[in-house]
PDB file of C-alpha atoms and ligand atoms in Angstrom:
ATOM      1  CA  MET A  13      -2.320  18.970 -16.560  1.00 80.00           C
ATOM      2  CA  LYS A  14      -0.986  18.706 -13.049  1.00 94.00           C
ATOM      3  CA  THR A  15       2.112  16.558 -12.776  1.00 98.00           C
ATOM      4  CA  VAL A  16       3.943  14.920  -9.902  1.00 98.00           C
ATOM      5  CA  THR A  17       7.724  14.424  -9.610  1.00 98.00           C
ATOM      6  CA  LEU A  18       8.699  10.861  -8.932  1.00 98.00           C
ATOM      7  CA  ASN A  19      11.651   9.971  -6.672  1.00 98.00           C
ATOM      8  CA  ASN A  20      14.072   9.745  -9.619  1.00 98.00           C
ATOM      9  CA  GLY A  21      13.189  13.283 -10.764  1.00 98.00           C
ATOM     10  CA  ILE A  22      10.932  12.464 -13.692  1.00 98.00           C
ATOM     11  CA  THR A  23       7.485  13.970 -13.946  1.00 98.00           C
ATOM     12  CA  MET A  24       4.235  12.129 -14.462  1.00 98.00           C
ATOM     13  CA  PRO A  25       0.664  13.374 -15.009  1.00 98.00           C
ATOM     14  CA  GLN A  26      -1.275  13.053 -11.760  1.00 98.00           C
ATOM     15  CA  LEU A  27      -4.399  11.985 -13.640  1.00 98.00           C
ATOM     16  CA  GLY A  28      -4.117   9.165 -16.173  1.00 98.00           C
ATOM     17  CA  PHE A  29      -6.389   6.895 -18.147  1.00 98.00           C
ATOM     18  CA  GLY A  30      -6.815   3.192 -17.318  1.00 98.00           C
ATOM     19  CA  VAL A  31      -7.861   0.449 -19.746  1.00 98.00           C
ATOM     20  CA  TRP A  32      -8.537  -2.655 -17.692  1.00 97.00           C
ATOM     21  CA  GLN A  33     -11.541  -4.608 -19.066  1.00 96.00           C
ATOM     22  CA  VAL A  34     -11.408  -2.742 -22.351  1.00 97.00           C
ATOM     23  CA  ASP A  35     -11.366  -5.042 -25.386  1.00 95.00           C
ATOM     24  CA  GLU A  36      -8.479  -4.785 -27.825  1.00 94.00           C
ATOM     25  CA  SER A  37     -10.868  -3.351 -30.412  1.00 94.00           C
ATOM     26  CA  GLU A  38     -12.284  -0.742 -27.995  1.00 96.00           C
ATOM     27  CA  ALA A  39      -8.945   0.292 -26.542  1.00 98.00           C
ATOM     28  CA  GLY A  40      -7.790   2.290 -29.598  1.00 97.00           C
ATOM     29  CA  PRO A  41     -10.883   4.523 -29.797  1.00 97.00           C
ATOM     30  CA  ALA A  42     -11.005   4.965 -25.998  1.00 98.00           C
ATOM     31  CA  VAL A  43      -7.367   6.014 -25.796  1.00 98.00           C
ATOM     32  CA  GLU A  44      -7.790   8.318 -28.825  1.00 98.00           C
ATOM     33  CA  LYS A  45     -10.688  10.000 -27.051  1.00 98.00           C
ATOM     34  CA  ALA A  46      -8.660  10.298 -23.877  1.00 98.00           C
ATOM     35  CA  LEU A  47      -5.726  11.881 -25.693  1.00 98.00           C
ATOM     36  CA  GLU A  48      -8.119  14.263 -27.449  1.00 98.00           C
ATOM     37  CA  VAL A  49      -9.576  15.561 -24.175  1.00 98.00           C
ATOM     38  CA  GLY A  50      -6.118  16.007 -22.625  1.00 98.00           C
ATOM     39  CA  TYR A  51      -4.948  12.829 -20.875  1.00 98.00           C
ATOM     40  CA  ARG A  52      -1.310  12.112 -21.536  1.00 98.00           C
ATOM     41  CA  SER A  53      -0.797   9.116 -19.231  1.00 98.00           C
ATOM     42  CA  ILE A  54      -2.140   5.696 -20.189  1.00 98.00           C
ATOM     43  CA  ASP A  55      -2.177   2.678 -17.889  1.00 98.00           C
ATOM     44  CA  THR A  56      -2.357  -0.798 -19.447  1.00 98.00           C
ATOM     45  CA  ALA A  57      -0.957  -4.265 -18.603  1.00 98.00           C
ATOM     46  CA  ALA A  58       0.039  -7.384 -20.492  1.00 98.00           C
ATOM     47  CA  ILE A  59      -2.861  -9.256 -18.899  1.00 98.00           C
ATOM     48  CA  TYR A  60      -5.417  -6.737 -20.201  1.00 98.00           C
ATOM     49  CA  LYS A  61      -4.689  -8.095 -23.668  1.00 97.00           C
ATOM     50  CA  ASN A  62      -5.175  -4.705 -25.242  1.00 98.00           C
ATOM     51  CA  GLU A  63      -1.606  -3.392 -25.627  1.00 98.00           C
ATOM     52  CA  ARG A  64      -1.934  -3.560 -29.406  1.00 98.00           C
ATOM     53  CA  GLY A  65      -5.123  -1.510 -29.319  1.00 98.00           C
ATOM     54  CA  VAL A  66      -3.422   1.066 -27.100  1.00 98.00           C
ATOM     55  CA  GLY A  67      -0.423   1.015 -29.448  1.00 98.00           C
ATOM     56  CA  GLN A  68      -2.661   1.725 -32.416  1.00 97.00           C
ATOM     57  CA  ALA A  69      -3.958   4.901 -30.763  1.00 98.00           C
ATOM     58  CA  LEU A  70      -0.393   5.935 -29.907  1.00 98.00           C
ATOM     59  CA  LYS A  71       0.577   5.392 -33.519  1.00 97.00           C
ATOM     60  CA  ASN A  72      -2.312   7.524 -34.769  1.00 96.00           C
ATOM     61  CA  THR A  73      -1.716  10.474 -32.487  1.00 97.00           C
ATOM     62  CA  HIS A  74       0.232  13.550 -33.445  1.00 96.00           C
ATOM     63  CA  ILE A  75       1.179  14.158 -29.826  1.00 98.00           C
ATOM     64  CA  PRO A  76       4.992  13.908 -29.527  1.00 98.00           C
ATOM     65  CA  ARG A  77       6.154  10.726 -27.770  1.00 98.00           C
ATOM     66  CA  GLU A  78       7.982  12.682 -25.083  1.00 98.00           C
ATOM     67  CA  GLU A  79       4.667  14.275 -23.989  1.00 98.00           C
ATOM     68  CA  LEU A  80       3.097  10.848 -23.399  1.00 98.00           C
ATOM     69  CA  PHE A  81       3.530   8.713 -20.294  1.00 98.00           C
ATOM     70  CA  ILE A  82       2.901   5.019 -20.990  1.00 98.00           C
ATOM     71  CA  THR A  83       2.718   2.374 -18.250  1.00 98.00           C
ATOM     72  CA  THR A  84       2.389  -1.391 -18.583  1.00 98.00           C
ATOM     73  CA  LYS A  85       2.932  -4.291 -16.183  1.00 98.00           C
ATOM     74  CA  VAL A  86       4.563  -7.675 -16.053  1.00 98.00           C
ATOM     75  CA  TRP A  87       1.932 -10.371 -15.383  1.00 98.00           C
ATOM     76  CA  ASN A  88       2.267 -12.881 -12.541  1.00 97.00           C
ATOM     77  CA  GLY A  89       2.928 -15.849 -14.844  1.00 97.00           C
ATOM     78  CA  ASP A  90       5.893 -14.000 -16.377  1.00 97.00           C
ATOM     79  CA  GLN A  91       7.699 -13.302 -13.119  1.00 98.00           C
ATOM     80  CA  GLY A  92      11.391 -14.256 -12.853  1.00 98.00           C
ATOM     81  CA  PHE A  93      14.430 -12.444 -14.205  1.00 98.00           C
ATOM     82  CA  ASP A  94      14.665 -13.753 -17.783  1.00 98.00           C
ATOM     83  CA  GLU A  95      10.910 -14.162 -18.097  1.00 98.00           C
ATOM     84  CA  THR A  96      10.349 -10.533 -17.174  1.00 98.00           C
ATOM     85  CA  LEU A  97      12.918  -9.307 -19.727  1.00 98.00           C
ATOM     86  CA  ARG A  98      11.070 -11.315 -22.375  1.00 98.00           C
ATOM     87  CA  ALA A  99       7.680 -10.019 -21.222  1.00 98.00           C
ATOM     88  CA  PHE A 100       8.938  -6.447 -21.404  1.00 98.00           C
ATOM     89  CA  ASP A 101      10.084  -6.936 -25.030  1.00 98.00           C
ATOM     90  CA  ALA A 102       6.716  -8.480 -25.926  1.00 98.00           C
ATOM     91  CA  SER A 103       4.788  -5.569 -24.376  1.00 98.00           C
ATOM     92  CA  LEU A 104       6.974  -2.961 -26.072  1.00 98.00           C
ATOM     93  CA  GLU A 105       6.458  -4.680 -29.444  1.00 98.00           C
ATOM     94  CA  LYS A 106       2.686  -4.754 -28.976  1.00 98.00           C
ATOM     95  CA  LEU A 107       2.617  -1.111 -27.919  1.00 98.00           C
ATOM     96  CA  GLY A 108       4.827  -0.191 -30.889  1.00 98.00           C
ATOM     97  CA  LEU A 109       7.215   1.740 -28.619  1.00 98.00           C
ATOM     98  CA  ASP A 110      10.947   1.752 -28.209  1.00 97.00           C
ATOM     99  CA  TYR A 111      10.909   2.695 -24.520  1.00 98.00           C
ATOM    100  CA  LEU A 112       8.381   2.748 -21.712  1.00 98.00           C
ATOM    101  CA  ASP A 113       7.777   5.435 -19.139  1.00 98.00           C
ATOM    102  CA  LEU A 114       6.847   3.128 -16.300  1.00 99.00           C
ATOM    103  CA  TYR A 115       7.033  -0.665 -15.900  1.00 99.00           C
ATOM    104  CA  LEU A 116       5.339  -2.276 -12.893  1.00 98.00           C
ATOM    105  CA  ILE A 117       5.134  -5.708 -11.235  1.00 98.00           C
ATOM    106  CA  HIS A 118       1.416  -6.458 -11.339  1.00 98.00           C
ATOM    107  CA  TRP A 119       1.078  -8.411  -8.045  1.00 98.00           C
ATOM    108  CA  PRO A 120       3.613  -9.684  -5.530  1.00 98.00           C
ATOM    109  CA  THR A 121       2.113 -13.254  -5.622  1.00 97.00           C
ATOM    110  CA  PRO A 122       3.862 -14.079  -2.326  1.00 95.00           C
ATOM    111  CA  GLU A 123       3.223 -17.836  -2.671  1.00 93.00           C
ATOM    112  CA  TYR A 124       5.745 -17.990  -5.542  1.00 95.00           C
ATOM    113  CA  ASP A 125       8.248 -15.620  -3.944  1.00 95.00           C
ATOM    114  CA  THR A 126       9.662 -14.401  -7.256  1.00 97.00           C
ATOM    115  CA  TYR A 127       9.080 -10.662  -6.966  1.00 98.00           C
ATOM    116  CA  ILE A 128      12.655  -9.869  -5.914  1.00 98.00           C
ATOM    117  CA  GLU A 129      14.236 -11.436  -9.017  1.00 98.00           C
ATOM    118  CA  THR A 130      11.439  -9.872 -11.091  1.00 98.00           C
ATOM    119  CA  TYR A 131      12.207  -6.473  -9.641  1.00 98.00           C
ATOM    120  CA  LYS A 132      15.910  -7.014 -10.425  1.00 98.00           C
ATOM    121  CA  ALA A 133      14.930  -7.438 -14.076  1.00 98.00           C
ATOM    122  CA  LEU A 134      13.058  -4.148 -13.871  1.00 98.00           C
ATOM    123  CA  GLU A 135      16.210  -2.579 -12.449  1.00 98.00           C
ATOM    124  CA  LYS A 136      18.228  -3.879 -15.400  1.00 98.00           C
ATOM    125  CA  LEU A 137      15.689  -2.396 -17.847  1.00 98.00           C
ATOM    126  CA  TYR A 138      15.879   0.891 -15.934  1.00 98.00           C
ATOM    127  CA  HIS A 139      19.689   0.934 -15.933  1.00 98.00           C
ATOM    128  CA  ASP A 140      19.705   0.059 -19.665  1.00 98.00           C
ATOM    129  CA  GLY A 141      17.534   3.132 -20.350  1.00 98.00           C
ATOM    130  CA  ARG A 142      14.595   1.107 -21.692  1.00 98.00           C
ATOM    131  CA  VAL A 143      12.136   2.419 -19.092  1.00 98.00           C
ATOM    132  CA  ARG A 144      12.170   5.793 -17.334  1.00 98.00           C
ATOM    133  CA  ALA A 145      10.799   4.594 -14.007  1.00 98.00           C
ATOM    134  CA  ILE A 146       9.977   1.283 -12.323  1.00 98.00           C
ATOM    135  CA  GLY A 147       7.568   0.351  -9.596  1.00 98.00           C
ATOM    136  CA  VAL A 148       5.110  -2.146  -8.185  1.00 98.00           C
ATOM    137  CA  CYS A 149       1.387  -2.750  -7.854  1.00 98.00           C
ATOM    138  CA  ASN A 150      -0.554  -4.248  -4.988  1.00 98.00           C
ATOM    139  CA  PHE A 151       2.411  -4.394  -2.662  1.00 98.00           C
ATOM    140  CA  ASP A 152       1.717  -4.262   1.030  1.00 97.00           C
ATOM    141  CA  SER A 153       4.307  -2.569   3.246  1.00 96.00           C
ATOM    142  CA  VAL A 154       5.914  -5.939   4.005  1.00 96.00           C
ATOM    143  CA  HIS A 155       6.554  -6.580   0.269  1.00 97.00           C
ATOM    144  CA  VAL A 156       7.846  -3.037  -0.280  1.00 98.00           C
ATOM    145  CA  GLU A 157      10.163  -3.410   2.685  1.00 98.00           C
ATOM    146  CA  ARG A 158      11.794  -6.463   1.131  1.00 98.00           C
ATOM    147  CA  ILE A 159      12.325  -4.546  -2.130  1.00 98.00           C
ATOM    148  CA  LEU A 160      13.934  -1.695  -0.174  1.00 98.00           C
ATOM    149  CA  GLU A 161      16.219  -4.136   1.666  1.00 98.00           C
ATOM    150  CA  GLU A 162      17.191  -6.439  -1.187  1.00 98.00           C
ATOM    151  CA  CYS A 163      17.145  -4.192  -4.283  1.00 98.00           C
ATOM    152  CA  GLU A 164      18.842  -1.009  -5.315  1.00 98.00           C
ATOM    153  CA  VAL A 165      16.242   1.250  -6.990  1.00 98.00           C
ATOM    154  CA  THR A 166      13.398   2.522  -4.777  1.00 98.00           C
ATOM    155  CA  PRO A 167      10.115   1.908  -6.571  1.00 98.00           C
ATOM    156  CA  ALA A 168       8.764   5.139  -8.054  1.00 98.00           C
ATOM    157  CA  LEU A 169       5.261   4.225  -7.091  1.00 98.00           C
ATOM    158  CA  ASN A 170       2.950   1.548  -5.725  1.00 98.00           C
ATOM    159  CA  GLN A 171      -0.289   1.195  -7.669  1.00 98.00           C
ATOM    160  CA  VAL A 172      -2.978  -0.146  -5.289  1.00 98.00           C
ATOM    161  CA  GLU A 173      -6.745  -0.264  -5.014  1.00 98.00           C
ATOM    162  CA  CYS A 174      -7.791   3.039  -3.519  1.00 98.00           C
ATOM    163  CA  HIS A 175     -11.037   4.965  -3.323  1.00 98.00           C
ATOM    164  CA  PRO A 176     -13.071   6.605  -0.535  1.00 98.00           C
ATOM    165  CA  TYR A 177     -14.198   3.138   0.788  1.00 98.00           C
ATOM    166  CA  LEU A 178     -10.568   1.991   0.832  1.00 98.00           C
ATOM    167  CA  ALA A 179      -8.602   5.151   1.562  1.00 98.00           C
ATOM    168  CA  GLN A 180      -5.304   3.292   2.311  1.00 98.00           C
ATOM    169  CA  HIS A 181      -4.296   5.873   4.945  1.00 96.00           C
ATOM    170  CA  GLU A 182      -1.654   3.587   6.527  1.00 97.00           C
ATOM    171  CA  LEU A 183      -0.070   2.343   3.309  1.00 98.00           C
ATOM    172  CA  LYS A 184      -0.019   5.891   1.982  1.00 98.00           C
ATOM    173  CA  GLU A 185       1.831   7.067   5.071  1.00 98.00           C
ATOM    174  CA  PHE A 186       4.329   4.200   4.781  1.00 98.00           C
ATOM    175  CA  CYS A 187       4.936   4.938   1.072  1.00 98.00           C
ATOM    176  CA  LYS A 188       5.349   8.615   1.756  1.00 97.00           C
ATOM    177  CA  THR A 189       8.118   7.995   4.268  1.00 97.00           C
ATOM    178  CA  SER A 190       9.825   5.753   1.692  1.00 97.00           C
ATOM    179  CA  ASP A 191       9.475   8.395  -1.046  1.00 98.00           C
ATOM    180  CA  ILE A 192       7.118   6.229  -3.068  1.00 98.00           C
ATOM    181  CA  TYR A 193       4.006   7.653  -4.687  1.00 98.00           C
ATOM    182  CA  VAL A 194       0.670   5.885  -4.308  1.00 98.00           C
ATOM    183  CA  GLU A 195      -1.287   5.469  -7.535  1.00 98.00           C
ATOM    184  CA  ALA A 196      -4.981   4.614  -7.117  1.00 98.00           C
ATOM    185  CA  TRP A 197      -6.468   1.830  -9.155  1.00 98.00           C
ATOM    186  CA  SER A 198     -10.272   1.614  -9.263  1.00 98.00           C
ATOM    187  CA  PRO A 199     -10.251   5.268  -8.118  1.00 98.00           C
ATOM    188  CA  LEU A 200     -14.033   5.340  -8.693  1.00 98.00           C
ATOM    189  CA  MET A 201     -14.547   1.982  -7.018  1.00 98.00           C
ATOM    190  CA  GLN A 202     -15.369   0.587 -10.427  1.00 98.00           C
ATOM    191  CA  GLY A 203     -18.354   2.914 -10.697  1.00 97.00           C
ATOM    192  CA  GLY A 204     -19.811   1.351  -7.527  1.00 94.00           C
ATOM    193  CA  ASP A 205     -21.878   2.390  -4.538  1.00 96.00           C
ATOM    194  CA  VAL A 206     -19.504   5.068  -3.372  1.00 98.00           C
ATOM    195  CA  LEU A 207     -20.776   7.334  -6.162  1.00 98.00           C
ATOM    196  CA  GLU A 208     -24.180   7.226  -4.424  1.00 98.00           C
ATOM    197  CA  HIS A 209     -22.889   7.919  -0.925  1.00 98.00           C
ATOM    198  CA  HIS A 210     -24.684  10.934   0.598  1.00 98.00           C
ATOM    199  CA  VAL A 211     -21.370  12.693   1.460  1.00 98.00           C
ATOM    200  CA  ILE A 212     -20.209  12.398  -2.137  1.00 98.00           C
ATOM    201  CA  GLN A 213     -23.614  13.386  -3.485  1.00 98.00           C
ATOM    202  CA  SER A 214     -23.878  16.460  -1.293  1.00 98.00           C
ATOM    203  CA  LEU A 215     -20.329  17.621  -2.183  1.00 98.00           C
ATOM    204  CA  ALA A 216     -21.186  17.132  -5.858  1.00 98.00           C
ATOM    205  CA  ARG A 217     -24.193  19.414  -5.394  1.00 98.00           C
ATOM    206  CA  LYS A 218     -22.154  21.937  -3.437  1.00 98.00           C
ATOM    207  CA  HIS A 219     -19.493  22.234  -6.138  1.00 98.00           C
ATOM    208  CA  SER A 220     -21.817  21.735  -9.127  1.00 98.00           C
ATOM    209  CA  LYS A 221     -19.732  18.746 -10.161  1.00 98.00           C
ATOM    210  CA  THR A 222     -20.503  15.043 -10.564  1.00 98.00           C
ATOM    211  CA  PRO A 223     -19.819  12.459  -7.837  1.00 98.00           C
ATOM    212  CA  ALA A 224     -16.963  10.989  -9.951  1.00 98.00           C
ATOM    213  CA  GLN A 225     -15.369  14.421 -10.291  1.00 98.00           C
ATOM    214  CA  VAL A 226     -15.566  14.973  -6.509  1.00 98.00           C
ATOM    215  CA  ILE A 227     -13.851  11.637  -5.872  1.00 98.00           C
ATOM    216  CA  LEU A 228     -11.160  12.259  -8.414  1.00 98.00           C
ATOM    217  CA  ARG A 229     -10.524  15.692  -6.892  1.00 98.00           C
ATOM    218  CA  TRP A 230     -10.178  14.009  -3.472  1.00 98.00           C
ATOM    219  CA  HIS A 231      -7.485  11.741  -4.900  1.00 98.00           C
ATOM    220  CA  LEU A 232      -5.603  14.615  -6.449  1.00 98.00           C
ATOM    221  CA  GLN A 233      -5.725  16.806  -3.352  1.00 98.00           C
ATOM    222  CA  ARG A 234      -4.392  14.009  -1.124  1.00 98.00           C
ATOM    223  CA  ASP A 235      -1.405  13.718  -3.454  1.00 98.00           C
ATOM    224  CA  THR A 236      -2.403  10.390  -5.045  1.00 98.00           C
ATOM    225  CA  ILE A 237      -2.042   9.615  -8.728  1.00 98.00           C
ATOM    226  CA  ALA A 238      -5.373   8.397 -10.205  1.00 98.00           C
ATOM    227  CA  ILE A 239      -6.122   6.422 -13.381  1.00 98.00           C
ATOM    228  CA  PRO A 240      -9.919   6.245 -13.931  1.00 98.00           C
ATOM    229  CA  LYS A 241     -11.190   4.017 -16.737  1.00 98.00           C
ATOM    230  CA  SER A 242     -14.155   4.608 -19.012  1.00 98.00           C
ATOM    231  CA  VAL A 243     -15.169   3.606 -22.500  1.00 98.00           C
ATOM    232  CA  THR A 244     -17.951   6.214 -22.521  1.00 98.00           C
ATOM    233  CA  PRO A 245     -16.761   9.344 -24.338  1.00 98.00           C
ATOM    234  CA  ALA A 246     -18.742  11.732 -22.135  1.00 98.00           C
ATOM    235  CA  ARG A 247     -17.324  10.148 -18.975  1.00 98.00           C
ATOM    236  CA  ILE A 248     -13.758  10.144 -20.349  1.00 98.00           C
ATOM    237  CA  GLU A 249     -14.211  13.912 -20.684  1.00 98.00           C
ATOM    238  CA  GLU A 250     -16.055  14.298 -17.381  1.00 98.00           C
ATOM    239  CA  ASN A 251     -13.265  12.514 -15.481  1.00 98.00           C
ATOM    240  CA  PHE A 252     -10.631  14.806 -16.928  1.00 98.00           C
ATOM    241  CA  ASN A 253     -12.587  17.951 -16.081  1.00 98.00           C
ATOM    242  CA  VAL A 254     -11.433  18.173 -12.451  1.00 98.00           C
ATOM    243  CA  PHE A 255      -8.911  21.015 -12.481  1.00 97.00           C
ATOM    244  CA  ASP A 256     -11.331  23.917 -12.132  1.00 97.00           C
ATOM    245  CA  PHE A 257     -12.533  23.462  -8.563  1.00 98.00           C
ATOM    246  CA  GLU A 258     -11.157  22.706  -5.134  1.00 98.00           C
ATOM    247  CA  LEU A 259     -12.451  20.785  -2.124  1.00 98.00           C
ATOM    248  CA  THR A 260     -12.022  22.526   1.259  1.00 98.00           C
ATOM    249  CA  THR A 261     -10.167  20.890   4.120  1.00 98.00           C
ATOM    250  CA  GLN A 262     -13.543  20.113   5.644  1.00 98.00           C
ATOM    251  CA  ASP A 263     -14.780  18.533   2.376  1.00 98.00           C
ATOM    252  CA  MET A 264     -11.625  16.365   2.331  1.00 98.00           C
ATOM    253  CA  GLN A 265     -12.183  15.317   5.936  1.00 98.00           C
ATOM    254  CA  LYS A 266     -15.792  14.362   5.216  1.00 98.00           C
ATOM    255  CA  ILE A 267     -14.646  12.052   2.408  1.00 98.00           C
ATOM    256  CA  ASP A 268     -11.856  10.655   4.593  1.00 97.00           C
ATOM    257  CA  SER A 269     -14.451   9.726   7.195  1.00 97.00           C
ATOM    258  CA  ILE A 270     -16.400   7.342   4.922  1.00 98.00           C
ATOM    259  CA  ASP A 271     -13.495   4.881   4.672  1.00 98.00           C
ATOM    260  CA  ARG A 272     -14.668   1.292   5.312  1.00 97.00           C
ATOM    261  CA  ASN A 273     -11.546  -0.660   4.425  1.00 96.00           C
ATOM    262  CA  GLU A 274     -13.701  -2.297   1.726  1.00 96.00           C
ATOM    263  CA  ARG A 275     -11.986  -3.891  -1.253  1.00 96.00           C
ATOM    264  CA  GLN A 276     -13.340  -4.719  -4.690  1.00 95.00           C
ATOM    265  CA  GLY A 277     -10.284  -6.757  -5.643  1.00 96.00           C
ATOM    266  CA  PRO A 278      -8.284  -9.429  -3.781  1.00 95.00           C
ATOM    267  CA  HIS A 279      -5.971  -8.718  -0.883  1.00 94.00           C
ATOM    268  CA  PRO A 280      -2.346  -8.494  -2.103  1.00 93.00           C
ATOM    269  CA  SER A 281      -1.178 -11.215   0.268  1.00 90.00           C
ATOM    270  CA  GLU A 282      -3.839 -13.653  -0.973  1.00 91.00           C
ATOM    271  CA  MET A 283      -3.661 -13.124  -4.738  1.00 93.00           C
ATOM    272  CA  ASN A 284      -1.498 -15.813  -6.351  1.00 93.00           C
ATOM    273  CA  ALA A 285      -3.278 -16.402  -9.676  1.00 92.00           C
ATOM    274  CA  ARG A 286      -0.983 -16.757 -12.682  1.00 92.00           C
TER     275      ARG A 286
HETATM  276  N1  NAP B   4      -2.708  -2.897 -10.898  1.00 82.42           N
HETATM  277  C1  NAP B   4      -3.852  -3.536 -10.741  1.00 82.42           C
HETATM  278  O1  NAP B   4      -3.879  -4.636 -10.182  1.00 82.42           O
HETATM  279  C2  NAP B   4      -5.099  -2.900 -11.247  1.00 82.42           C
HETATM  280  C3  NAP B   4      -6.322  -3.470 -10.924  1.00 82.42           C
HETATM  281  C4  NAP B   4      -7.466  -2.835 -11.400  1.00 82.42           C
HETATM  282  C5  NAP B   4      -7.374  -1.685 -12.166  1.00 82.42           C
HETATM  283  N2  NAP B   4      -6.148  -1.173 -12.516  1.00 82.42           N
HETATM  284  C6  NAP B   4      -5.995   0.034 -13.355  1.00 82.42           C
HETATM  285  O2  NAP B   4      -6.813   1.074 -12.817  1.00 82.42           O
HETATM  286  C7  NAP B   4      -7.715   1.529 -13.815  1.00 82.42           C
HETATM  287  C8  NAP B   4      -8.986   2.029 -13.193  1.00 82.42           C
HETATM  288  O3  NAP B   4      -9.619   1.057 -12.386  1.00 82.42           O
HETATM  289  P1  NAP B   4     -10.965   0.313 -12.771  1.00 82.42           P
HETATM  290  O4  NAP B   4     -11.105   0.228 -14.259  1.00 82.42           O
HETATM  291  O5  NAP B   4     -10.979  -0.959 -12.029  1.00 82.42           O
HETATM  292  O6  NAP B   4     -12.123   1.186 -12.123  1.00 82.42           O
HETATM  293  P2  NAP B   4     -12.594   2.706 -12.078  1.00 82.42           P
HETATM  294  O7  NAP B   4     -11.740   3.560 -12.935  1.00 82.42           O
HETATM  295  O8  NAP B   4     -12.704   3.036 -10.638  1.00 82.42           O
HETATM  296  O9  NAP B   4     -14.047   2.612 -12.648  1.00 82.42           O
HETATM  297  C9  NAP B   4     -14.338   2.218 -13.962  1.00 82.42           C
HETATM  298  C10 NAP B   4     -15.831   1.944 -14.023  1.00 82.42           C
HETATM  299  O10 NAP B   4     -16.557   3.095 -13.627  1.00 82.42           O
HETATM  300  C11 NAP B   4     -17.376   3.565 -14.689  1.00 82.42           C
HETATM  301  N3  NAP B   4     -17.194   5.020 -14.750  1.00 82.42           N
HETATM  302  C12 NAP B   4     -16.156   5.691 -15.265  1.00 82.42           C
HETATM  303  N4  NAP B   4     -16.324   7.023 -15.139  1.00 82.42           N
HETATM  304  C13 NAP B   4     -17.524   7.190 -14.562  1.00 82.42           C
HETATM  305  C14 NAP B   4     -18.264   8.343 -14.205  1.00 82.42           C
HETATM  306  N5  NAP B   4     -17.801   9.537 -14.435  1.00 82.42           N
HETATM  307  N6  NAP B   4     -19.473   8.167 -13.618  1.00 82.42           N
HETATM  308  C15 NAP B   4     -19.977   6.909 -13.383  1.00 82.42           C
HETATM  309  N7  NAP B   4     -19.303   5.762 -13.728  1.00 82.42           N
HETATM  310  C16 NAP B   4     -18.089   5.896 -14.294  1.00 82.42           C
HETATM  311  C17 NAP B   4     -16.872   2.870 -15.940  1.00 82.42           C
HETATM  312  O11 NAP B   4     -17.923   2.655 -16.864  1.00 82.42           O
HETATM  313  P3  NAP B   4     -17.759   2.828 -18.457  1.00 82.42           P
HETATM  314  O12 NAP B   4     -16.425   2.354 -18.876  1.00 82.42           O
HETATM  315  O13 NAP B   4     -18.891   1.994 -18.965  1.00 82.42           O
HETATM  316  O14 NAP B   4     -17.980   4.321 -18.746  1.00 82.42           O
HETATM  317  C18 NAP B   4     -16.310   1.584 -15.400  1.00 82.42           C
HETATM  318  O15 NAP B   4     -17.350   0.642 -15.228  1.00 82.42           O
HETATM  319  C19 NAP B   4      -7.901   0.269 -14.707  1.00 82.42           C
HETATM  320  O16 NAP B   4      -8.529   0.550 -15.917  1.00 82.42           O
HETATM  321  C20 NAP B   4      -6.482  -0.215 -14.781  1.00 82.42           C
HETATM  322  O17 NAP B   4      -5.736   0.573 -15.677  1.00 82.42           O
HETATM  323  C21 NAP B   4      -5.013  -1.788 -12.013  1.00 82.42           C
END
């Protein structure tokens, strides 16, 4: 498994397993399958309502805790300093863990303007040794800039929607100069059209790989962390089987060229649901 080193020196698998839209009852078996094929990083969130299912798989595994990398997120309605500390305890209890590897703010929800105090709670958890790294999701550069100005700990990463139709070139460049990794959510565009795009299809034929594997390889080679989701055992395995081939510079450029700035999810500045 290829790992990346975050800005506080800890390592994280570059390919992880996401569990959004996975029922509590399905989450355990899906995570067990993922661990069996080699994933060590699992991405969940309080709002996914499956932390207990994920926790069950973590309890059943014989993989040592220190080899796992577990991420969850504070939901928008739990933002605020004290609220976040309580949300963290609740997530940890559901996951059956005594520390987390990564805790993230799920959305900036700019209308409520509470992400600074929320981030300060993450900093407390980090300083108290309850989480090994902290970061954000869906933060535009303007939101990240405020964190950098008003808080102490630079976010380890920014988890944002990213796939070949939303390559996030600018945000990636901004994050790189601030020493913040970009982690791609919906790295396969939720299994959407991009898998059918002729560039992706032809590269899949060229490398004798599937379209999903080509896209995941693109993420890895552009130094992005990716967390594909699947509840289909064969796809869970397929998505992990991306370390035995390499895209050329020209292949990478071809994929870069199909960017359309097209989102599946809401724009970070407009998402204020709680
Ligand atoms: N921070 C945030 O705001 C945020 C938002 C969204 C997602 N996320 C995280 O990012 C993770 C991944 O994003 P996502 O779940 O939205 O989308 P995704 O990983 O891009 O795509 C998942 C969809 O693609 C299908 N799929 C998976 N592998 C495939 C393959 N090899 N070939 C064809 N189809 C395939 C899956 O179907 P099956 O499951 O039926 O196989 C599922 O419908 C989430 O699970 C979550 O952990 C975070």
